[in-house]
Short mmCIF file of C-alpha atoms in Angstrom, two decimals:
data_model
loop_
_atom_site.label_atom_id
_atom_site.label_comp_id
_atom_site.label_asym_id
_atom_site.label_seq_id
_atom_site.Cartn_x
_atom_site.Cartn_y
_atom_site.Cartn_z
CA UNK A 26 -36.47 -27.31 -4.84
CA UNK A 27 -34.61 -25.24 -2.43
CA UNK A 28 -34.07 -26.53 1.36
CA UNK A 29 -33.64 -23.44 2.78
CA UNK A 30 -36.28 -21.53 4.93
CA UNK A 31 -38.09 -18.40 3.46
CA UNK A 32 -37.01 -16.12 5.51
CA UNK A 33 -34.14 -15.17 7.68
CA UNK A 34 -32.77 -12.97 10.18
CA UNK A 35 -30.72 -9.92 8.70
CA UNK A 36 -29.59 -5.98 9.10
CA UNK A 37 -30.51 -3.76 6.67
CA UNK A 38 -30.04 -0.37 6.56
CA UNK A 39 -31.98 2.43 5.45
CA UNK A 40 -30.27 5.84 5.62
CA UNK A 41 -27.56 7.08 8.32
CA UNK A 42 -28.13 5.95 11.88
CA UNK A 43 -31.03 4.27 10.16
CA UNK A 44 -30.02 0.08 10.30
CA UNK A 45 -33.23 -2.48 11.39
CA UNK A 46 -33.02 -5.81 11.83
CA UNK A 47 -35.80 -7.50 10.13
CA UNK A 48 -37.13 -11.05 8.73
CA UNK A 49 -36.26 -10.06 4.94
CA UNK A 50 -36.31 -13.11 1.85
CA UNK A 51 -33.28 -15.95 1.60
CA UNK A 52 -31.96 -15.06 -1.67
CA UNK A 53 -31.81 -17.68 -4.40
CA UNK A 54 -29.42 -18.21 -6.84
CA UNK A 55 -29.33 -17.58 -10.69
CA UNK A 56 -27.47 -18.92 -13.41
CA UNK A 57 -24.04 -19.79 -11.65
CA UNK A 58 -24.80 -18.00 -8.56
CA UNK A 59 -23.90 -19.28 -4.85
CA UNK A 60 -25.80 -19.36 -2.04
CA UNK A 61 -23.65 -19.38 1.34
CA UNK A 62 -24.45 -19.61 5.02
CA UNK A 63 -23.11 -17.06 6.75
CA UNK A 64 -21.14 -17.75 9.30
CA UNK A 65 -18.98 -14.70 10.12
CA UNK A 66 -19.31 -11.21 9.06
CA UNK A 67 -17.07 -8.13 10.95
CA UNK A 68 -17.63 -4.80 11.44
CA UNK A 69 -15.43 -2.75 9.14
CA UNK A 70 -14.56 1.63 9.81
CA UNK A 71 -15.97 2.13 6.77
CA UNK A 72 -19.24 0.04 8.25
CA UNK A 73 -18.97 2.73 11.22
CA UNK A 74 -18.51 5.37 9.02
CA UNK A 75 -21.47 5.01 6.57
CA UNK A 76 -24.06 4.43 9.70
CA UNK A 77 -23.04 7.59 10.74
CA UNK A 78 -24.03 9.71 7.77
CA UNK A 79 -20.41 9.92 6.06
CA UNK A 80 -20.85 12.17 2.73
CA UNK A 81 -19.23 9.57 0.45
CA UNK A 82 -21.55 6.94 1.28
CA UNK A 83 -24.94 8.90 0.77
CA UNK A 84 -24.52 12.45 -0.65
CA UNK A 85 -25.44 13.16 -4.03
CA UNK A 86 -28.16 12.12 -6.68
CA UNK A 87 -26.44 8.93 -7.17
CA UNK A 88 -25.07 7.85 -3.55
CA UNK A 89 -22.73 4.69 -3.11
CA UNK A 90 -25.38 3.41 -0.65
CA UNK A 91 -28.47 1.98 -2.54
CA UNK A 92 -31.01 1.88 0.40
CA UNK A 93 -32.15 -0.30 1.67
CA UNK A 94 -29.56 -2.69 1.05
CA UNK A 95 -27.95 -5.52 3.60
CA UNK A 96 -24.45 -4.04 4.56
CA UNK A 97 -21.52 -6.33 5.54
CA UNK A 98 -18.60 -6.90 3.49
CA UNK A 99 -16.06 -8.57 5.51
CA UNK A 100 -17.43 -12.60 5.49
CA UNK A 101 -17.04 -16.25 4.75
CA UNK A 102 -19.64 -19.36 5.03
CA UNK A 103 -20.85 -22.36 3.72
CA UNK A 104 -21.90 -23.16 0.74
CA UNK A 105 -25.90 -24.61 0.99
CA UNK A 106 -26.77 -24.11 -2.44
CA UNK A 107 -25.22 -23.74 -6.27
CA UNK A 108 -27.58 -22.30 -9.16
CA UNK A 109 -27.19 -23.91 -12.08
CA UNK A 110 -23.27 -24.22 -13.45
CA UNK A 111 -21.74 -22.68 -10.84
CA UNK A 112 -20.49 -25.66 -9.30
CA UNK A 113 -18.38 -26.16 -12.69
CA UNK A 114 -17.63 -22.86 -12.73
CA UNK A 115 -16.34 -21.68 -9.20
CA UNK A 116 -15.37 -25.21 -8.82
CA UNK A 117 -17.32 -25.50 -5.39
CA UNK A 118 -19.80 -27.85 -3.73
CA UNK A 119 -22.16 -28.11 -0.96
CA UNK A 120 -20.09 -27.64 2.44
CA UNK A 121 -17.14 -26.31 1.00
CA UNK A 122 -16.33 -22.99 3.37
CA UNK A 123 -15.70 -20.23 0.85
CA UNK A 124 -15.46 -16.12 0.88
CA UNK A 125 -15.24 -13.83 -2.07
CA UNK A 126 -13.47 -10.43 -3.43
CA UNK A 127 -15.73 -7.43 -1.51
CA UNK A 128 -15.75 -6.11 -5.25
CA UNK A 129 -18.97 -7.41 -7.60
CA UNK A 130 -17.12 -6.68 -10.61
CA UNK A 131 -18.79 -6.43 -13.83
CA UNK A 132 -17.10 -8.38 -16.29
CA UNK A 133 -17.37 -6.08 -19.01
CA UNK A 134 -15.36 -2.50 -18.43
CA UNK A 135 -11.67 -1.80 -19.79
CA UNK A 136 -10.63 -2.50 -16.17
CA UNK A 137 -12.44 -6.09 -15.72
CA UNK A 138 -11.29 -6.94 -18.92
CA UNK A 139 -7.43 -6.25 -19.05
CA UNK A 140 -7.47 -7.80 -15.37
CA UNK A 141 -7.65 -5.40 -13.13
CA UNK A 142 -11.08 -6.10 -11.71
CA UNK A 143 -10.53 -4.70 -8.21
CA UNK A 144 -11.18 -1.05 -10.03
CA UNK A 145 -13.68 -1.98 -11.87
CA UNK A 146 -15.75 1.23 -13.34
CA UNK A 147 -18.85 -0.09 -12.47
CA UNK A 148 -18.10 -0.65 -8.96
CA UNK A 149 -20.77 -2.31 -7.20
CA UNK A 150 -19.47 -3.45 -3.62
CA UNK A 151 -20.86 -6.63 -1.75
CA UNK A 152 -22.84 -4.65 1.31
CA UNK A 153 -23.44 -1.28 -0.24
CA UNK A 154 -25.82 -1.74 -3.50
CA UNK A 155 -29.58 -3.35 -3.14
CA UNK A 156 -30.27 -6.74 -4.72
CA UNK A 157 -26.81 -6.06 -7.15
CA UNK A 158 -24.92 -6.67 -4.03
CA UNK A 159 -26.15 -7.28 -0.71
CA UNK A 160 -23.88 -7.96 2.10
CA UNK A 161 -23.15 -10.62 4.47
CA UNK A 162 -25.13 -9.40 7.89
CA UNK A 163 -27.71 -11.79 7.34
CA UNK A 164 -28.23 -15.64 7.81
CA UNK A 165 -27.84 -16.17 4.10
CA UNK A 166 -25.97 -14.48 1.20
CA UNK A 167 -25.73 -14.59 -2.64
CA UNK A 168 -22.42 -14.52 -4.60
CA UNK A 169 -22.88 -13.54 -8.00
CA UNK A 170 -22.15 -15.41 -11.34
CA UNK A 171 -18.76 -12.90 -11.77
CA UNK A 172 -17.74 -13.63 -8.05
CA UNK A 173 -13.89 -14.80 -7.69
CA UNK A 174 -14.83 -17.59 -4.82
CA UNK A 175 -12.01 -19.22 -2.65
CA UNK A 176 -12.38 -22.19 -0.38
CA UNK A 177 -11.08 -22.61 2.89
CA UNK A 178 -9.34 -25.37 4.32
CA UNK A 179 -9.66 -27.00 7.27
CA UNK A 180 -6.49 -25.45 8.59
CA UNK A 181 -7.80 -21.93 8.41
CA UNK A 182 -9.87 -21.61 11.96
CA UNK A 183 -13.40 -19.57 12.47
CA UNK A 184 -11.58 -16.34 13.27
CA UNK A 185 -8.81 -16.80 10.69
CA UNK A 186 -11.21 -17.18 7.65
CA UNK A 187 -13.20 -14.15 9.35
CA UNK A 188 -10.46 -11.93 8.90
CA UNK A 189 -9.35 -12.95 4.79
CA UNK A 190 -10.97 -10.24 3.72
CA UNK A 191 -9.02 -7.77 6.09
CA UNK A 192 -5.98 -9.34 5.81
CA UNK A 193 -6.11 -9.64 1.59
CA UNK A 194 -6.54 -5.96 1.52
CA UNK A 195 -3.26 -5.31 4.19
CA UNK A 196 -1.49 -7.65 1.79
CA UNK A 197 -2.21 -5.60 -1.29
CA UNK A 198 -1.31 -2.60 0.91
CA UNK A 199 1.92 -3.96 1.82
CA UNK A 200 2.51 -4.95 -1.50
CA UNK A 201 2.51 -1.95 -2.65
CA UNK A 202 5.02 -0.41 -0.38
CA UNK A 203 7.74 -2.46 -1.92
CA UNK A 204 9.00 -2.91 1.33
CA UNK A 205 13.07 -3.55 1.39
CA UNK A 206 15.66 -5.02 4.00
CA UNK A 207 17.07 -1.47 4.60
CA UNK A 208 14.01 0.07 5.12
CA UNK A 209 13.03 1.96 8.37
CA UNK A 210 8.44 1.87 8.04
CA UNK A 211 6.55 3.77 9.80
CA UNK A 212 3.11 2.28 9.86
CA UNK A 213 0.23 5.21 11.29
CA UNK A 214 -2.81 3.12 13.00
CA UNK A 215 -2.92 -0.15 15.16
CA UNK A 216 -6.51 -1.16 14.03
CA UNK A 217 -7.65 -4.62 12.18
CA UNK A 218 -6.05 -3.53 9.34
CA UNK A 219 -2.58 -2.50 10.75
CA UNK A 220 -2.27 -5.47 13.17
CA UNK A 221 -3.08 -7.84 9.84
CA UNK A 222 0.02 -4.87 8.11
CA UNK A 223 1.90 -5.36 11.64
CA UNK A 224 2.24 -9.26 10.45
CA UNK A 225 3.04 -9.08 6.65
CA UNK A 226 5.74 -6.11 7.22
CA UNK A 227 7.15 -8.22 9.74
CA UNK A 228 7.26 -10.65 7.23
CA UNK A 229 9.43 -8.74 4.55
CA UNK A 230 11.77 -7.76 7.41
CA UNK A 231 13.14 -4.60 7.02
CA UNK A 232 15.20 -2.65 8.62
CA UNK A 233 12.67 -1.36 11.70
CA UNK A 234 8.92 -1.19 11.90
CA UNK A 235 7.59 1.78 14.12
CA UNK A 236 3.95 1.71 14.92
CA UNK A 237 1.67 5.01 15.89
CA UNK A 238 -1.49 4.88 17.53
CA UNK A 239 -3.07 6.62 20.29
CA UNK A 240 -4.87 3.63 21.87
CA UNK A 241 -2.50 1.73 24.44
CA UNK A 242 -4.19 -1.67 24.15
CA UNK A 243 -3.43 -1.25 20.71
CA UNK A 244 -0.08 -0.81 20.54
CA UNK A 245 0.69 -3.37 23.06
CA UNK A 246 -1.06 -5.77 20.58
CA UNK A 247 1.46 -4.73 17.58
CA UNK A 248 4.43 -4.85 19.73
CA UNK A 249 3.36 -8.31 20.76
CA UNK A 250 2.71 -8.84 16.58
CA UNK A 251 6.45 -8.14 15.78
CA UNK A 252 6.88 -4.00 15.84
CA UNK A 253 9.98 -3.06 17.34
CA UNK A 254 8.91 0.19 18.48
CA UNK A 255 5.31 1.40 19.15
CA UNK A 256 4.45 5.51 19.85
CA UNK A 257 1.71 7.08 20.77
CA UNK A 258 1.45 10.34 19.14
CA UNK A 259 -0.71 12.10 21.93
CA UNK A 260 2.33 11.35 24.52
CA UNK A 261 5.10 11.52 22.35
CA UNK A 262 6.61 13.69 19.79
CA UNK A 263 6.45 11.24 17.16
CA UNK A 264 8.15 13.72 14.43
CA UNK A 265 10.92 14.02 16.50
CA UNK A 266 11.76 10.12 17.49
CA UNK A 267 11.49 9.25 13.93
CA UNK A 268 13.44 11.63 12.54
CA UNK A 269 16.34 11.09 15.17
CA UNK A 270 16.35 6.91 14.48
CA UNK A 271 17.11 7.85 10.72
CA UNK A 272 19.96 10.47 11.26
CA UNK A 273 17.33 13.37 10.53
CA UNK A 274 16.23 11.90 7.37
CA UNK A 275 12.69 10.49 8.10
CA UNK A 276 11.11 7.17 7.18
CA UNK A 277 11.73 5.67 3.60
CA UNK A 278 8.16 4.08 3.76
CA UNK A 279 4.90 5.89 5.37
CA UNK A 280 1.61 3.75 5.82
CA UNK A 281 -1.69 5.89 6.28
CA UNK A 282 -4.18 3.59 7.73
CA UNK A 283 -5.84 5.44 10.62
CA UNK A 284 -8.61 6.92 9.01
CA UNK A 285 -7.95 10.20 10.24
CA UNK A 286 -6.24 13.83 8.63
CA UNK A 287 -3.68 14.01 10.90
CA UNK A 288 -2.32 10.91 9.23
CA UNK A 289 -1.63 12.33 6.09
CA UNK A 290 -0.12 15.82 7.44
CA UNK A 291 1.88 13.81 9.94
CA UNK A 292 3.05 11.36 7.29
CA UNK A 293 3.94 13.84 4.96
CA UNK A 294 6.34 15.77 7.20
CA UNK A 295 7.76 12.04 8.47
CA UNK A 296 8.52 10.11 5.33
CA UNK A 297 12.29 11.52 3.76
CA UNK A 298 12.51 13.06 0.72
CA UNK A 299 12.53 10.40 -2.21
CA UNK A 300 9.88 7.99 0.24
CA UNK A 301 7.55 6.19 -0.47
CA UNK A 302 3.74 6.99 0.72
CA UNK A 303 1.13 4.48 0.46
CA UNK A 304 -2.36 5.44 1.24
CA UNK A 305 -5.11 2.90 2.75
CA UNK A 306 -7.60 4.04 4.91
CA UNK A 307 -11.02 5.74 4.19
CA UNK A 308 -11.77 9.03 5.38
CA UNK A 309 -15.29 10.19 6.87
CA UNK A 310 -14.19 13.72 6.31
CA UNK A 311 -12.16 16.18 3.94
CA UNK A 312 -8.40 15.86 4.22
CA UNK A 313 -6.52 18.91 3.37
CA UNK A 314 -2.32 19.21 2.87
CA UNK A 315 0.10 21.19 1.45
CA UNK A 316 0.68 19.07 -1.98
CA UNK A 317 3.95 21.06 -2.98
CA UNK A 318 5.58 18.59 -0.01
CA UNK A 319 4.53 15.71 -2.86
CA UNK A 320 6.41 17.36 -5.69
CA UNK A 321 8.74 20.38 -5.19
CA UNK A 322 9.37 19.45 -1.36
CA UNK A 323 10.26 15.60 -1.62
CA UNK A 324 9.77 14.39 -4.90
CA UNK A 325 7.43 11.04 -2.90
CA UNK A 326 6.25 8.32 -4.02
CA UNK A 327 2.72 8.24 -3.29
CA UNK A 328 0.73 5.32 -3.97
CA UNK A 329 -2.92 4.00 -3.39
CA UNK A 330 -4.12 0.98 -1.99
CA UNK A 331 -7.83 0.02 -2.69
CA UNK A 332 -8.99 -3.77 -1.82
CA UNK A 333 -7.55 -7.16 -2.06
CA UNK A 334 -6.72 -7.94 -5.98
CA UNK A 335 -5.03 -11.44 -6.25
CA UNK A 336 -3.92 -11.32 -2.55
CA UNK A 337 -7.10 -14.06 -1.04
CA UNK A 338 -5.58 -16.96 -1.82
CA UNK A 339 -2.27 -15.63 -0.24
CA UNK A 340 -4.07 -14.39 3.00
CA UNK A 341 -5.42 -18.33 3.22
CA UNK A 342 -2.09 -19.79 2.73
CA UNK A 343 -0.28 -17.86 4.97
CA UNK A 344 -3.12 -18.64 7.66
CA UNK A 345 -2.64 -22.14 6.64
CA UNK A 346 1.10 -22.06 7.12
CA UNK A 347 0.19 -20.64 10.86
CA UNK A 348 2.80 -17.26 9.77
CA UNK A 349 -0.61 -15.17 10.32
CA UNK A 350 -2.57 -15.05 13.59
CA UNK A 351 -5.90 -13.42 14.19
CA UNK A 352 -5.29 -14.40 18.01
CA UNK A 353 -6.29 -11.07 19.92
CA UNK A 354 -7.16 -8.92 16.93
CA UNK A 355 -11.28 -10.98 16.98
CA UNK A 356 -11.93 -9.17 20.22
CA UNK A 357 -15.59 -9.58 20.60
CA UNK A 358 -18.67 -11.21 18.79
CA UNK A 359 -22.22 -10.98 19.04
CA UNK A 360 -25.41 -12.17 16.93
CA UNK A 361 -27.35 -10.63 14.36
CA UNK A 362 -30.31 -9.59 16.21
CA UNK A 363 -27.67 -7.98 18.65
CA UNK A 364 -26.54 -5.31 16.29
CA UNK A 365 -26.98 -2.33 18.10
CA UNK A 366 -24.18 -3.31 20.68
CA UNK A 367 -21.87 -4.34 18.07
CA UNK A 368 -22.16 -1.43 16.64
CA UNK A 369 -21.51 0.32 19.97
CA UNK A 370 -18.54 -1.99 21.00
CA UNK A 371 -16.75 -1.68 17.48
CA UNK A 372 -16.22 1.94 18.77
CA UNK A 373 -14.82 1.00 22.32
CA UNK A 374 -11.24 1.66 22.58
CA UNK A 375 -11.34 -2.17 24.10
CA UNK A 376 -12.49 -3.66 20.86
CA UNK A 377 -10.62 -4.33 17.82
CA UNK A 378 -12.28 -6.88 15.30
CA UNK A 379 -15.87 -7.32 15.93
CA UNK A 380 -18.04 -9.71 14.60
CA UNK A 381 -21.64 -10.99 13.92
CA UNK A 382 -22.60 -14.15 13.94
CA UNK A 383 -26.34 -15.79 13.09
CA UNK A 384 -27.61 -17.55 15.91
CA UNK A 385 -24.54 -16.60 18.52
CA UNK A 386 -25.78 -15.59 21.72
CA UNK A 387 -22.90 -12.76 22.04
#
């Protein structure tokens, strides 16, 4: 018999610019299936993105959204409640603070099964599909039996374990930009993502990091995280001060994360021939470029980054070992029922990381 309440508070959205929050059924757990308390979940771009209408997210017959589904895939809780064998098999109990992969992977395509579950052909994304995989702005939340679930410690605060999910994705990211002591990196966007990217470059310590964004507070925030030179490209001619700190050559590694075109075209002309370009971010639009620069121009290197494979458990030990902050990248927070000015304030050139919390007052 379950101790939990019937009901509970959570957003669910509908269609684009179409999100309610409603009194909707605690789920309950199958066979091996976790039940968690919610107690953090942020506001990702791509959260932004798909409440405004973006064309990946419901276009088509068969659109990633599966309305009306609880969105929210950035999260961590409590456990309150284990269906039956899942205790043995995540090796969990009740209280243990946990999170999981954003991916619900099946278990049973050529990608799940050699390993490399993160690309899973199925694809079914905690916050995005209806009852397969709802999300985390809600009270409650279900992990499936397939889940990959990592505890917490005690060392890990509230705003650290609210940002593993973030940060396991700019690890993967960074990971694959075989980074190098020589290197000069050029790392386009100062958001959640790029401050977590500002920390783990920082980490491999190469040569120089140079961070572009346009918004001030922003930059400040990575110079303050370890860059050793910040630009904005609206003031300055970013081209131009890159390519005369590497003797005309350009940078040997470009990061895209800004979620924008320019990012690519500007990357593209910045990174020197034989770089390497590693692309993160999710667009909301086409991106157009001249793709001879890739081959006949440069002869790049240009990689994809998609999720956090393997890199949670490092995100939590690097928290632990206090060489990760998420001081001053959680900006704001506000409750559940206060969605509507999250959503407002995640836009605000003032906010970086926000979150919602059940039962905060904001």
């Amino acid at each position: 018999m379950s101790n939990l309440p019937e009901t509970m508070t959570a957003v669910v959205a509908y269609g684009p610019k179409d999100y309610r929050v409603e009194e909707v059924p605690v789920p309950k757990p199958g066979k091996e299936e976790v039940i968690i308390k919610v107690e953090a979940c942020g506001i990702c771009g791509s959260d932004l993105k798909a409440y405004h209408g973006a064309d990946m997210y419901w276009a088509g017959e068969n659109p990633w959204m599966k309305a009306p589904v609880i969105p929210g895939h950035e999260f961590y809780g409590t456990v309150v409640e284990l269906g039956e064998g899942a205790a043995e098999k995540h090796g969990i109990k009740i209280g243990d603070r946990v999170t999981t992969d954003q991916i619900n992977p099946c278990g049973k395509c050529r990608f799940c099964t050699t390993g490399k579950y993160w690309m899973c052909q199925v694809h079914n994304m905690y916050g995005f599909q209806k009852e397969i995989a709802e999300g985390a702005m809600a009270e409650y939340m279900r992990f499936s039996s397939n889940s990959k679930i990592y505890k917490i410690p005690d060392g890990v605060t509230s705003d650290e374990a609210s940002l593993i999910e973030p940060m396991a994705c700019a690890i993967h990211a960074v990971q694959r930009a075989t980074i190098e002591f020589e290197d000069t990196v050029v790392l386009a966007g100062a958001g959640t993502l790029g401050l977590c990217m500002v920390q783990l470059i920082k980490l491999k310590t190469p040569k120089k990091l140079i961070v572009l964004d346009p918004n001030e507070f922003r930059l400040e925030k990575a110079k303050q995280l370890g860059a050793d030179l910040v630009i904005n490209p609206v003031k300055e001619d970013a081209q131009k001060i890159v390519k005369e700190l590497t003797d005309g050559y350009g940078c040997d590694v470009y990061i895209e994360a800004t979620g924008s075109p320019i990012g690519v075209t500007q990357g593209l002309e910045m990174v020197r021939r034989l770089g390497r370009f590693v692309q993160f971010s999710v667009f909301g639009e086409e991106t157009t470029t001249d793709w001879s620069v890739i081959g006949d121009k440069k002869e790049l290197d240009l990689r994809g980054s998609h999720l956090g494979p393997y890199t949670y458990p490092i995100a939590i030990d690097l928290f632990q070992r206090n060489l990760l902050t998420a001081d001053g990248i959680v900006t704001h927070t506000f409750s559940l029922k206060d969605f509507p000015e999250a959503l407002a304030m995640a836009k605000h050139p003032s906010a970086i990381k926000v979150l919602l919390k059940p039962e905060q007052k904001g």
